[in-house]
Amino acid sequence: MAPLSLPLRPAIVPWSMLMIGLLVLLQHMHDDANVLADPILAPELKYCHLPLNLPDGEAPFDCCAPNWDKPALDFQLNESAPSNLRVRLPAHALDADYAAKLDKAYGLMKALPSDDPRSFMQQANIHCAYCSSTYQMGNSSTPLQVHASWLFFSFHRWYVYFHERILASLLGDDSFALPFWNYDHPDGMTIPDAYMSYPNLTDVYREPSHLPPAPVMLDYYYMNESIRTADEQVAANLATIYRMVVTGATTQYSFFGQPYRRDDSPEPGYGTLETMPHNSVHGWTGDQQQVGKKDMGTLYAAGRDPVFYAHHASLDRLWEMWKSLGNEDIDDSDYLNSEFVFYNENAELVKVKVRDSLDTVKLGYVYADVENVWMNVTTGRLSDGVASLSGSERVCVMGEEMVEPCSIVLRREKEAALAAEEMLVIQGIEGVLDSPAHFEAFLNFPHASLSTMINCTEYAGRFSTLAQMILTNMTGNYLNTSVQFAIGSNVRELGLNEEEFIIVTLVPRVEDPYSPIAITSMKLQYETQGVSRDWRELRLAHRVRSEKTRHE
Protein backbone atom coordinates (compact mmCIF):
# COMPACT_ATOMS: atom_id res chain seq x y z
CA MET A 1 0.00 0.00 0.00
CA ALA A 2 1.30 3.50 -0.84
CA PRO A 3 2.15 5.64 2.23
CA LEU A 4 -0.56 8.10 3.26
CA SER A 5 0.36 11.85 3.32
CA LEU A 6 -0.67 13.63 6.52
CA PRO A 7 -1.18 17.45 6.63
CA LEU A 8 1.45 19.44 8.56
CA ARG A 9 -1.19 21.52 10.31
CA PRO A 10 -4.89 21.14 11.04
CA ALA A 11 -7.07 21.67 8.02
CA ILE A 12 -10.77 21.75 7.33
CA VAL A 13 -11.52 19.00 4.85
CA PRO A 14 -14.84 18.82 3.01
CA TRP A 15 -16.98 15.79 3.88
CA SER A 16 -16.96 14.62 0.26
CA MET A 17 -13.15 14.55 0.23
CA LEU A 18 -13.15 12.56 3.46
CA MET A 19 -15.45 9.99 1.88
CA ILE A 20 -13.26 9.77 -1.22
CA GLY A 21 -10.20 9.32 0.96
CA LEU A 22 -11.93 6.61 2.96
CA LEU A 23 -12.88 4.76 -0.22
CA VAL A 24 -9.32 4.99 -1.50
CA LEU A 25 -8.03 3.67 1.83
CA LEU A 26 -10.51 0.79 1.75
CA GLN A 27 -9.47 -0.06 -1.80
CA HIS A 28 -5.81 -0.10 -0.74
CA MET A 29 -6.72 -2.39 2.17
CA HIS A 30 -8.65 -4.66 -0.21
CA ASP A 31 -5.71 -4.78 -2.63
CA ASP A 32 -3.31 -5.58 0.20
CA ALA A 33 -5.61 -8.35 1.41
CA ASN A 34 -5.56 -9.87 -2.08
CA VAL A 35 -1.78 -9.66 -2.19
CA LEU A 36 -1.56 -11.43 1.17
CA ALA A 37 -4.19 -14.03 0.29
CA ASP A 38 -2.80 -17.55 0.24
CA PRO A 39 -5.40 -20.00 -1.01
CA ILE A 40 -4.12 -23.28 -2.42
CA LEU A 41 -4.43 -23.11 -6.19
CA ALA A 42 -5.28 -26.06 -8.43
CA PRO A 43 -2.37 -28.31 -9.38
CA GLU A 44 -1.01 -28.37 -12.92
CA LEU A 45 -1.21 -31.91 -14.23
CA LYS A 46 2.02 -31.63 -16.20
CA TYR A 47 3.99 -31.38 -12.96
CA CYS A 48 2.64 -34.65 -11.54
CA HIS A 49 5.23 -37.32 -10.72
CA LEU A 50 5.18 -41.00 -9.85
CA PRO A 51 4.51 -42.07 -6.24
CA LEU A 52 7.72 -42.21 -4.24
CA ASN A 53 9.07 -44.74 -1.75
CA LEU A 54 6.71 -47.60 -2.58
CA PRO A 55 6.56 -50.28 0.12
CA ASP A 56 8.11 -53.69 -0.35
CA GLY A 57 5.79 -55.92 -2.33
CA GLU A 58 4.04 -53.09 -4.20
CA ALA A 59 4.67 -52.94 -7.95
CA PRO A 60 5.47 -49.46 -9.37
CA PHE A 61 2.46 -47.63 -10.74
CA ASP A 62 1.48 -44.21 -12.08
CA CYS A 63 -1.50 -42.40 -10.57
CA CYS A 64 -1.14 -39.12 -12.50
CA ALA A 65 -4.22 -38.06 -14.44
CA PRO A 66 -4.03 -37.84 -18.25
CA ASN A 67 -2.62 -34.46 -19.24
CA TRP A 68 -4.84 -31.63 -20.48
CA ASP A 69 -2.96 -29.32 -22.84
CA LYS A 70 -5.16 -26.25 -22.41
CA PRO A 71 -6.52 -24.19 -19.51
CA ALA A 72 -9.01 -26.01 -17.32
CA LEU A 73 -12.63 -24.99 -17.66
CA ASP A 74 -14.07 -22.99 -14.76
CA PHE A 75 -16.92 -24.78 -13.01
CA GLN A 76 -20.24 -23.00 -13.45
CA LEU A 77 -22.35 -23.24 -10.32
CA ASN A 78 -26.10 -23.26 -10.73
CA GLU A 79 -27.13 -20.50 -8.31
CA SER A 80 -30.76 -21.63 -8.32
CA ALA A 81 -31.93 -25.04 -7.21
CA PRO A 82 -32.48 -27.47 -10.11
CA SER A 83 -36.06 -28.56 -10.63
CA ASN A 84 -35.19 -32.25 -10.27
CA LEU A 85 -32.77 -32.92 -7.44
CA ARG A 86 -30.89 -36.20 -7.38
CA VAL A 87 -31.50 -38.11 -4.14
CA ARG A 88 -28.74 -40.16 -2.55
CA LEU A 89 -30.25 -43.19 -0.82
CA PRO A 90 -28.96 -45.36 2.04
CA ALA A 91 -27.05 -48.22 0.43
CA HIS A 92 -28.50 -50.94 2.65
CA ALA A 93 -32.03 -50.01 1.55
CA LEU A 94 -31.49 -50.14 -2.24
CA ASP A 95 -34.03 -52.25 -4.12
CA ALA A 96 -32.89 -54.79 -6.70
CA ASP A 97 -33.49 -52.46 -9.66
CA TYR A 98 -31.39 -49.66 -8.21
CA ALA A 99 -28.62 -52.03 -7.17
CA ALA A 100 -28.55 -53.48 -10.68
CA LYS A 101 -28.37 -49.98 -12.15
CA LEU A 102 -25.47 -49.12 -9.84
CA ASP A 103 -23.68 -52.31 -10.89
CA LYS A 104 -24.28 -51.51 -14.57
CA ALA A 105 -22.89 -48.00 -14.13
CA TYR A 106 -19.66 -49.32 -12.64
CA GLY A 107 -19.48 -51.99 -15.34
CA LEU A 108 -19.60 -49.27 -18.00
CA MET A 109 -16.96 -47.23 -16.15
CA LYS A 110 -14.66 -50.25 -15.84
CA ALA A 111 -15.07 -50.97 -19.57
CA LEU A 112 -13.65 -47.59 -20.62
CA PRO A 113 -10.07 -47.49 -21.97
CA SER A 114 -7.51 -47.19 -19.18
CA ASP A 115 -6.28 -43.81 -20.45
CA ASP A 116 -9.79 -42.32 -20.37
CA PRO A 117 -9.96 -40.02 -17.31
CA ARG A 118 -13.49 -41.30 -16.67
CA SER A 119 -12.38 -44.96 -16.40
CA PHE A 120 -12.56 -46.66 -13.04
CA MET A 121 -8.81 -46.94 -12.55
CA GLN A 122 -8.30 -43.28 -13.45
CA GLN A 123 -11.04 -42.38 -11.01
CA ALA A 124 -9.33 -44.43 -8.30
CA ASN A 125 -6.03 -42.72 -9.15
CA ILE A 126 -7.49 -39.32 -8.22
CA HIS A 127 -7.27 -40.23 -4.56
CA CYS A 128 -3.72 -41.51 -4.94
CA ALA A 129 -2.58 -38.34 -6.75
CA TYR A 130 -4.12 -35.84 -4.32
CA CYS A 131 -3.21 -37.87 -1.24
CA SER A 132 0.32 -39.02 -2.05
CA SER A 133 2.02 -35.72 -2.93
CA THR A 134 2.30 -36.58 -6.62
CA TYR A 135 0.76 -33.15 -7.27
CA GLN A 136 2.10 -29.82 -6.13
CA MET A 137 0.16 -26.70 -5.28
CA GLY A 138 -0.51 -24.37 -8.21
CA ASN A 139 2.11 -21.61 -8.57
CA SER A 140 4.22 -23.38 -5.97
CA SER A 141 6.69 -26.22 -5.69
CA THR A 142 5.10 -27.38 -2.40
CA PRO A 143 3.53 -30.86 -2.53
CA LEU A 144 -0.24 -30.99 -2.12
CA GLN A 145 -1.97 -33.26 0.44
CA VAL A 146 -5.72 -32.90 1.00
CA HIS A 147 -5.98 -34.92 4.22
CA ALA A 148 -5.64 -33.71 7.81
CA SER A 149 -6.70 -30.14 7.06
CA TRP A 150 -9.72 -27.97 6.33
CA LEU A 151 -9.65 -29.16 2.68
CA PHE A 152 -10.75 -32.69 3.58
CA PHE A 153 -14.51 -32.29 3.24
CA SER A 154 -14.64 -30.07 0.17
CA PHE A 155 -12.11 -32.11 -1.81
CA HIS A 156 -14.00 -35.35 -1.25
CA ARG A 157 -17.36 -33.71 -2.00
CA TRP A 158 -16.04 -32.58 -5.39
CA TYR A 159 -14.43 -35.97 -5.98
CA VAL A 160 -17.64 -37.91 -5.36
CA TYR A 161 -19.70 -35.30 -7.26
CA PHE A 162 -17.76 -35.74 -10.52
CA HIS A 163 -17.56 -39.52 -10.02
CA GLU A 164 -21.35 -39.58 -9.71
CA ARG A 165 -21.88 -37.38 -12.77
CA ILE A 166 -19.66 -39.65 -14.87
CA LEU A 167 -21.64 -42.71 -13.81
CA ALA A 168 -24.92 -40.93 -14.61
CA SER A 169 -23.64 -39.93 -18.03
CA LEU A 170 -22.54 -43.47 -18.85
CA LEU A 171 -26.01 -44.69 -17.90
CA GLY A 172 -27.72 -41.93 -19.84
CA ASP A 173 -29.72 -41.21 -16.69
CA ASP A 174 -29.30 -37.69 -15.32
CA SER A 175 -31.33 -38.58 -12.20
CA PHE A 176 -28.85 -41.24 -11.09
CA ALA A 177 -27.25 -40.71 -7.68
CA LEU A 178 -24.73 -42.71 -5.68
CA PRO A 179 -25.94 -44.34 -2.44
CA PHE A 180 -24.34 -43.62 0.92
CA TRP A 181 -23.16 -46.20 3.41
CA ASN A 182 -25.56 -45.55 6.28
CA TYR A 183 -23.27 -46.98 8.99
CA ASP A 184 -24.54 -44.42 11.50
CA HIS A 185 -27.79 -46.42 11.71
CA PRO A 186 -27.98 -49.94 13.22
CA ASP A 187 -29.62 -51.26 10.04
CA GLY A 188 -26.70 -50.09 7.90
CA MET A 189 -23.74 -51.20 10.02
CA THR A 190 -22.44 -53.89 7.68
CA ILE A 191 -20.90 -53.64 4.22
CA PRO A 192 -24.04 -53.00 2.12
CA ASP A 193 -25.44 -56.08 0.38
CA ALA A 194 -25.19 -54.52 -3.09
CA TYR A 195 -21.43 -54.11 -2.62
CA MET A 196 -21.19 -57.80 -1.72
CA SER A 197 -23.56 -59.30 -4.31
CA TYR A 198 -22.94 -57.50 -7.60
CA PRO A 199 -19.69 -58.21 -9.49
CA ASN A 200 -18.80 -54.63 -10.40
CA LEU A 201 -19.29 -53.44 -6.81
CA THR A 202 -17.12 -55.99 -5.03
CA ASP A 203 -13.41 -55.86 -4.23
CA VAL A 204 -11.08 -58.78 -3.55
CA TYR A 205 -9.04 -56.82 -1.00
CA ARG A 206 -11.50 -56.59 1.87
CA GLU A 207 -10.85 -58.07 5.28
CA PRO A 208 -12.62 -61.50 5.25
CA SER A 209 -13.46 -61.38 8.96
CA HIS A 210 -15.23 -58.05 8.47
CA LEU A 211 -17.67 -59.17 5.79
CA PRO A 212 -21.38 -59.37 6.71
CA PRO A 213 -22.80 -60.05 9.20
CA ALA A 214 -19.90 -58.42 11.07
CA PRO A 215 -20.89 -54.90 12.21
CA VAL A 216 -18.59 -52.08 11.16
CA MET A 217 -16.37 -50.67 13.89
CA LEU A 218 -16.57 -46.90 13.62
CA ASP A 219 -13.97 -46.70 16.40
CA TYR A 220 -11.83 -49.42 14.80
CA TYR A 221 -8.22 -49.95 15.78
CA TYR A 222 -6.91 -52.99 13.94
CA MET A 223 -8.34 -56.29 15.09
CA ASN A 224 -10.16 -55.21 18.26
CA GLU A 225 -13.10 -57.59 17.75
CA SER A 226 -12.36 -59.81 20.72
CA ILE A 227 -13.25 -57.23 23.36
CA ARG A 228 -16.80 -56.47 22.18
CA THR A 229 -20.13 -58.12 21.58
CA ALA A 230 -22.17 -57.06 18.54
CA ASP A 231 -24.54 -55.04 20.73
CA GLU A 232 -21.63 -53.31 22.43
CA GLN A 233 -20.18 -52.41 19.05
CA VAL A 234 -23.47 -50.90 17.87
CA ALA A 235 -23.56 -48.77 21.03
CA ALA A 236 -19.95 -47.71 20.48
CA ASN A 237 -20.74 -46.81 16.85
CA LEU A 238 -23.63 -44.57 17.82
CA ALA A 239 -21.59 -42.92 20.56
CA THR A 240 -18.78 -42.32 18.06
CA ILE A 241 -20.99 -40.45 15.62
CA TYR A 242 -22.61 -38.42 18.41
CA ARG A 243 -19.22 -37.41 19.76
CA MET A 244 -17.66 -36.63 16.37
CA VAL A 245 -20.65 -34.68 14.99
CA VAL A 246 -22.26 -33.09 18.05
CA THR A 247 -20.41 -32.69 21.33
CA GLY A 248 -16.85 -32.93 20.00
CA ALA A 249 -17.34 -30.66 16.98
CA THR A 250 -18.73 -27.41 18.36
CA THR A 251 -16.20 -25.23 16.53
CA GLN A 252 -15.39 -25.04 12.84
CA TYR A 253 -11.77 -26.08 13.10
CA SER A 254 -12.53 -28.98 15.44
CA PHE A 255 -14.88 -30.32 12.78
CA PHE A 256 -13.13 -29.40 9.51
CA GLY A 257 -9.49 -29.61 10.57
CA GLN A 258 -6.81 -26.95 10.71
CA PRO A 259 -6.12 -24.17 8.14
CA TYR A 260 -3.94 -25.16 5.19
CA ARG A 261 -2.66 -22.40 2.93
CA ARG A 262 -0.22 -22.05 0.05
CA ASP A 263 3.28 -23.34 0.90
CA ASP A 264 2.15 -24.69 4.30
CA SER A 265 3.52 -28.01 5.50
CA PRO A 266 1.06 -30.85 4.88
CA GLU A 267 -1.38 -32.31 7.39
CA PRO A 268 -1.60 -29.42 9.87
CA GLY A 269 -4.38 -31.06 11.89
CA TYR A 270 -7.34 -33.43 11.75
CA GLY A 271 -11.02 -32.70 12.18
CA THR A 272 -13.24 -34.99 14.22
CA LEU A 273 -14.89 -36.99 11.44
CA GLU A 274 -11.62 -37.55 9.61
CA THR A 275 -10.29 -39.56 12.56
CA MET A 276 -13.58 -41.40 13.12
CA PRO A 277 -15.37 -42.75 11.19
CA HIS A 278 -13.23 -41.82 8.15
CA ASN A 279 -9.92 -43.39 9.13
CA SER A 280 -11.51 -46.17 11.15
CA VAL A 281 -13.82 -47.38 8.33
CA HIS A 282 -10.94 -47.29 5.86
CA GLY A 283 -8.77 -49.36 8.19
CA TRP A 284 -11.59 -51.76 9.07
CA THR A 285 -12.59 -52.49 5.46
CA GLY A 286 -9.17 -53.13 3.93
CA ASP A 287 -7.58 -56.59 3.89
CA GLN A 288 -5.34 -56.83 6.95
CA GLN A 289 -2.97 -59.24 5.17
CA GLN A 290 -2.23 -56.96 2.22
CA VAL A 291 0.46 -54.32 1.89
CA GLY A 292 -0.84 -51.23 3.66
CA LYS A 293 -4.11 -53.06 4.47
CA LYS A 294 -5.19 -52.18 0.94
CA ASP A 295 -7.40 -51.49 -0.83
CA MET A 296 -9.41 -49.35 1.58
CA GLY A 297 -6.80 -49.36 4.32
CA THR A 298 -4.25 -47.18 2.55
CA LEU A 299 -4.68 -43.81 0.85
CA TYR A 300 -3.10 -44.64 -2.50
CA ALA A 301 -5.30 -47.69 -3.12
CA ALA A 302 -8.58 -46.81 -1.34
CA GLY A 303 -10.39 -45.56 -4.47
CA ARG A 304 -10.03 -49.00 -6.08
CA ASP A 305 -12.87 -50.35 -3.93
CA PRO A 306 -16.31 -49.13 -5.11
CA VAL A 307 -17.51 -48.95 -1.50
CA PHE A 308 -15.02 -46.06 -1.03
CA TYR A 309 -17.46 -43.73 -2.81
CA ALA A 310 -20.40 -44.84 -0.64
CA HIS A 311 -18.19 -44.28 2.42
CA HIS A 312 -17.36 -40.74 1.38
CA ALA A 313 -20.96 -40.02 0.44
CA SER A 314 -21.79 -40.92 4.05
CA LEU A 315 -19.18 -38.48 5.37
CA ASP A 316 -20.53 -35.85 2.98
CA ARG A 317 -24.00 -36.40 4.44
CA LEU A 318 -22.65 -36.06 7.98
CA TRP A 319 -21.23 -32.66 6.96
CA GLU A 320 -24.81 -31.69 6.11
CA MET A 321 -26.05 -33.09 9.43
CA TRP A 322 -23.44 -31.01 11.28
CA LYS A 323 -24.65 -27.85 9.56
CA SER A 324 -28.26 -28.71 10.36
CA LEU A 325 -27.35 -28.42 14.06
CA GLY A 326 -26.76 -24.68 13.72
CA ASN A 327 -23.13 -24.84 12.60
CA GLU A 328 -21.76 -22.80 9.72
CA ASP A 329 -19.09 -23.31 7.10
CA ILE A 330 -15.72 -21.56 7.41
CA ASP A 331 -15.74 -18.11 5.82
CA ASP A 332 -11.97 -17.59 5.53
CA SER A 333 -11.19 -16.39 1.98
CA ASP A 334 -8.15 -18.66 1.70
CA TYR A 335 -10.39 -21.62 2.43
CA LEU A 336 -13.18 -20.52 0.10
CA ASN A 337 -10.84 -19.78 -2.81
CA SER A 338 -8.78 -22.97 -2.60
CA GLU A 339 -8.98 -24.97 -5.82
CA PHE A 340 -8.89 -28.47 -7.28
CA VAL A 341 -9.20 -29.90 -10.79
CA PHE A 342 -11.25 -32.91 -11.89
CA TYR A 343 -12.33 -34.40 -15.19
CA ASN A 344 -16.08 -34.16 -15.79
CA GLU A 345 -18.51 -36.49 -17.55
CA ASN A 346 -17.37 -35.12 -20.95
CA ALA A 347 -13.70 -35.90 -20.17
CA GLU A 348 -13.00 -32.17 -19.83
CA LEU A 349 -10.72 -30.83 -17.10
CA VAL A 350 -12.66 -28.54 -14.75
CA LYS A 351 -11.32 -26.22 -12.07
CA VAL A 352 -13.44 -25.89 -8.95
CA LYS A 353 -13.29 -23.82 -5.79
CA VAL A 354 -14.20 -24.73 -2.23
CA ARG A 355 -16.76 -21.91 -2.14
CA ASP A 356 -18.86 -23.62 -4.82
CA SER A 357 -19.07 -26.89 -2.88
CA LEU A 358 -20.91 -25.62 0.19
CA ASP A 359 -24.51 -26.14 -0.98
CA THR A 360 -25.49 -29.60 -2.22
CA VAL A 361 -28.78 -28.27 -3.60
CA LYS A 362 -26.90 -25.98 -5.99
CA LEU A 363 -24.86 -29.02 -6.98
CA GLY A 364 -28.11 -30.80 -7.77
CA TYR A 365 -28.39 -33.43 -5.04
CA VAL A 366 -29.75 -34.05 -1.55
CA TYR A 367 -29.78 -36.97 0.87
CA ALA A 368 -32.76 -39.14 1.69
CA ASP A 369 -34.27 -38.28 5.04
CA VAL A 370 -33.28 -41.11 7.39
CA GLU A 371 -33.48 -41.49 11.14
CA ASN A 372 -30.43 -40.22 13.02
CA VAL A 373 -30.68 -42.51 16.02
CA TRP A 374 -27.30 -41.29 17.29
CA MET A 375 -28.88 -37.94 18.12
CA ASN A 376 -30.54 -39.64 21.11
CA VAL A 377 -27.38 -41.22 22.52
CA THR A 378 -26.70 -40.91 26.24
CA THR A 379 -23.40 -41.86 27.80
CA GLY A 380 -22.66 -43.29 31.22
CA ARG A 381 -20.16 -41.93 33.69
CA LEU A 382 -17.16 -44.01 34.83
CA SER A 383 -15.55 -41.63 37.32
CA ASP A 384 -16.82 -40.90 40.80
CA GLY A 385 -16.55 -37.21 41.62
CA VAL A 386 -13.50 -35.12 40.83
CA ALA A 387 -10.52 -37.34 40.05
CA SER A 388 -7.00 -36.82 41.41
CA LEU A 389 -3.64 -38.43 40.78
CA SER A 390 -2.45 -40.77 43.51
CA GLY A 391 1.20 -40.70 42.48
CA SER A 392 1.24 -44.19 41.00
CA GLU A 393 0.01 -43.12 37.57
CA ARG A 394 2.43 -42.57 34.71
CA VAL A 395 2.80 -38.86 33.90
CA CYS A 396 2.89 -37.78 30.25
CA VAL A 397 6.29 -36.35 29.35
CA MET A 398 6.28 -33.94 26.45
CA GLY A 399 8.58 -35.03 23.65
CA GLU A 400 8.87 -38.64 24.79
CA GLU A 401 7.24 -41.55 22.99
CA MET A 402 4.04 -42.76 24.63
CA VAL A 403 4.17 -46.51 25.22
CA GLU A 404 1.44 -46.85 27.84
CA PRO A 405 -1.40 -44.74 29.26
CA CYS A 406 -0.25 -41.49 30.86
CA SER A 407 -1.93 -38.54 32.54
CA ILE A 408 -1.31 -34.83 32.88
CA VAL A 409 -2.97 -32.10 34.94
CA LEU A 410 -3.99 -28.99 32.99
CA ARG A 411 -5.03 -25.66 34.47
CA ARG A 412 -8.44 -24.37 33.40
CA GLU A 413 -9.63 -20.80 32.96
CA LYS A 414 -13.06 -20.95 34.56
CA GLU A 415 -14.14 -17.45 33.54
CA ALA A 416 -13.07 -17.97 29.96
CA ALA A 417 -15.00 -21.25 29.84
CA LEU A 418 -18.23 -19.39 30.64
CA ALA A 419 -18.06 -17.42 27.40
CA ALA A 420 -16.13 -19.71 25.06
CA GLU A 421 -15.84 -23.34 24.02
CA GLU A 422 -13.21 -25.19 26.00
CA MET A 423 -10.79 -27.04 23.72
CA LEU A 424 -8.19 -29.68 24.44
CA VAL A 425 -5.39 -28.94 21.98
CA ILE A 426 -2.62 -31.49 21.37
CA GLN A 427 0.19 -30.29 19.13
CA GLY A 428 3.46 -31.59 17.80
CA ILE A 429 2.17 -35.15 17.35
CA GLU A 430 5.26 -36.84 15.96
CA GLY A 431 5.90 -40.33 14.64
CA VAL A 432 6.38 -42.22 11.39
CA LEU A 433 3.99 -42.28 8.46
CA ASP A 434 4.29 -45.87 7.25
CA SER A 435 2.60 -47.30 10.35
CA PRO A 436 -0.77 -46.34 11.83
CA ALA A 437 -0.75 -44.10 14.89
CA HIS A 438 -3.42 -43.92 17.56
CA PHE A 439 -4.39 -42.63 20.97
CA GLU A 440 -7.61 -41.97 22.87
CA ALA A 441 -8.10 -39.01 25.22
CA PHE A 442 -10.15 -39.18 28.45
CA LEU A 443 -10.99 -36.53 31.04
CA ASN A 444 -11.16 -37.05 34.81
CA PHE A 445 -10.41 -40.76 34.49
CA PRO A 446 -6.72 -41.58 35.09
CA HIS A 447 -7.55 -45.30 35.18
CA ALA A 448 -8.43 -45.33 31.45
CA SER A 449 -6.90 -48.25 29.54
CA LEU A 450 -7.12 -50.02 26.18
CA SER A 451 -10.27 -51.79 27.35
CA THR A 452 -12.12 -48.60 28.34
CA MET A 453 -15.22 -48.19 26.16
CA ILE A 454 -15.54 -44.88 24.37
CA ASN A 455 -19.27 -44.49 25.00
CA CYS A 456 -18.64 -42.80 28.34
CA THR A 457 -18.88 -39.17 29.44
CA GLU A 458 -15.14 -39.02 30.14
CA TYR A 459 -14.24 -39.71 26.49
CA ALA A 460 -12.82 -36.61 24.76
CA GLY A 461 -11.79 -38.00 21.38
CA ARG A 462 -9.27 -39.87 19.29
CA PHE A 463 -6.23 -39.17 17.22
CA SER A 464 -5.56 -41.76 14.51
CA THR A 465 -3.83 -42.00 11.16
CA LEU A 466 -3.88 -44.54 8.38
CA ALA A 467 -0.58 -46.10 7.42
CA GLN A 468 0.78 -44.01 4.55
CA MET A 469 2.95 -46.57 2.83
CA ILE A 470 4.33 -44.22 0.18
CA LEU A 471 5.92 -40.82 0.64
CA THR A 472 3.08 -38.34 1.13
CA ASN A 473 4.65 -35.12 2.31
CA MET A 474 8.11 -34.91 0.68
CA THR A 475 9.75 -34.25 4.04
CA GLY A 476 10.56 -37.87 4.72
CA ASN A 477 8.70 -40.61 6.53
CA TYR A 478 7.73 -38.34 9.41
CA LEU A 479 4.42 -37.43 11.00
CA ASN A 480 4.04 -33.96 12.51
CA THR A 481 0.49 -32.82 13.05
CA SER A 482 -2.09 -31.79 15.67
CA VAL A 483 -5.60 -32.48 16.88
CA GLN A 484 -8.10 -30.65 19.06
CA PHE A 485 -11.22 -31.77 20.90
CA ALA A 486 -14.14 -29.69 22.12
CA ILE A 487 -14.61 -30.72 25.76
CA GLY A 488 -17.12 -28.18 27.08
CA SER A 489 -19.95 -30.72 27.19
CA ASN A 490 -17.74 -33.25 28.99
CA VAL A 491 -16.77 -30.68 31.61
CA ARG A 492 -20.39 -29.72 32.24
CA GLU A 493 -21.71 -33.28 32.40
CA LEU A 494 -18.89 -34.34 34.72
CA GLY A 495 -19.62 -31.40 37.02
CA LEU A 496 -16.16 -29.87 36.60
CA ASN A 497 -17.21 -26.29 35.77
CA GLU A 498 -15.83 -24.85 39.00
CA GLU A 499 -12.63 -26.87 39.02
CA GLU A 500 -9.32 -25.07 38.43
CA PHE A 501 -7.58 -28.19 37.14
CA ILE A 502 -8.55 -31.16 35.02
CA ILE A 503 -6.81 -34.51 34.48
CA VAL A 504 -6.30 -35.60 30.89
CA THR A 505 -5.33 -39.22 30.23
CA LEU A 506 -3.99 -40.43 26.89
CA VAL A 507 -4.24 -44.12 25.98
CA PRO A 508 -1.91 -45.00 23.08
CA ARG A 509 -1.71 -48.18 21.03
CA VAL A 510 1.79 -49.41 20.35
CA GLU A 511 1.37 -53.11 19.52
CA ASP A 512 1.83 -54.27 15.91
CA PRO A 513 0.99 -52.71 13.46
CA TYR A 514 1.16 -49.45 15.44
CA SER A 515 4.22 -47.32 16.02
CA PRO A 516 4.53 -45.13 19.12
CA ILE A 517 4.15 -41.37 18.85
CA ALA A 518 5.25 -38.42 20.95
CA ILE A 519 3.57 -35.09 21.60
CA THR A 520 5.29 -31.80 22.31
CA SER A 521 2.40 -29.73 23.69
CA MET A 522 -0.95 -30.23 25.40
CA LYS A 523 -3.06 -27.32 26.59
CA LEU A 524 -6.56 -25.95 27.05
CA GLN A 525 -7.69 -23.01 24.98
CA TYR A 526 -10.97 -21.14 24.72
CA GLU A 527 -12.59 -20.35 21.38
CA THR A 528 -15.45 -18.07 20.48
CA GLN A 529 -14.94 -17.91 16.71
CA GLY A 530 -16.67 -20.47 14.58
CA VAL A 531 -18.93 -21.92 17.26
CA SER A 532 -22.52 -22.87 16.45
CA ARG A 533 -25.50 -20.64 17.14
CA ASP A 534 -27.04 -23.36 19.31
CA TRP A 535 -23.84 -23.64 21.34
CA ARG A 536 -23.69 -19.84 21.87
CA GLU A 537 -27.27 -19.82 23.13
CA LEU A 538 -26.53 -22.75 25.46
CA ARG A 539 -23.44 -21.06 26.90
CA LEU A 540 -25.28 -17.77 27.37
CA ALA A 541 -28.02 -19.53 29.32
CA HIS A 542 -25.42 -21.36 31.40
CA ARG A 543 -23.58 -18.12 32.14
CA VAL A 544 -26.80 -16.43 33.25
CA ARG A 545 -27.51 -19.36 35.59
CA SER A 546 -23.94 -19.24 36.94
CA GLU A 547 -24.12 -15.51 37.61
CA LYS A 548 -27.50 -15.88 39.30
CA THR A 549 -26.23 -18.67 41.54
CA ARG A 550 -23.11 -16.68 42.42
CA HIS A 551 -25.15 -13.73 43.69
CA GLU A 552 -27.75 -15.68 45.62
PDB file of C-alpha atoms in Angstrom, residues 33 36-40 150-151 260-262 331-339 354:
ATOM      1  CA  ALA A  33      -5.609  -8.355   1.406  1.00  0.00           C
ATOM      2  CA  LEU A  36      -1.557 -11.430   1.172  1.00  0.00           C
ATOM      3  CA  ALA A  37      -4.194 -14.028   0.286  1.00  0.00           C
ATOM      4  CA  ASP A  38      -2.802 -17.546   0.236  1.00  0.00           C
ATOM      5  CA  PRO A  39      -5.402 -20.003  -1.012  1.00  0.00           C
ATOM      6  CA  ILE A  40      -4.118 -23.275  -2.421  1.00  0.00           C
ATOM      7  CA  TRP A 150      -9.722 -27.969   6.333  1.00  0.00           C
ATOM      8  CA  LEU A 151      -9.647 -29.161   2.676  1.00  0.00           C
ATOM      9  CA  TYR A 260      -3.943 -25.162   5.191  1.00  0.00           C
ATOM     10  CA  ARG A 261      -2.657 -22.403   2.933  1.00  0.00           C
ATOM     11  CA  ARG A 262      -0.221 -22.050   0.052  1.00  0.00           C
ATOM     12  CA  ASP A 331     -15.738 -18.109   5.821  1.00  0.00           C
ATOM     13  CA  ASP A 332     -11.969 -17.594   5.530  1.00  0.00           C
ATOM     14  CA  SER A 333     -11.189 -16.393   1.978  1.00  0.00           C
ATOM     15  CA  ASP A 334      -8.148 -18.660   1.702  1.00  0.00           C
ATOM     16  CA  TYR A 335     -10.388 -21.617   2.433  1.00  0.00           C
ATOM     17  CA  LEU A 336     -13.176 -20.520   0.100  1.00  0.00           C
ATOM     18  CA  ASN A 337     -10.836 -19.783  -2.808  1.00  0.00           C
ATOM     19  CA  SER A 338      -8.776 -22.966  -2.604  1.00  0.00           C
ATOM     20  CA  GLU A 339      -8.978 -24.966  -5.819  1.00  0.00           C
ATOM     21  CA  VAL A 354     -14.201 -24.733  -2.233  1.00  0.00           C
TER      22      VAL A 354
END
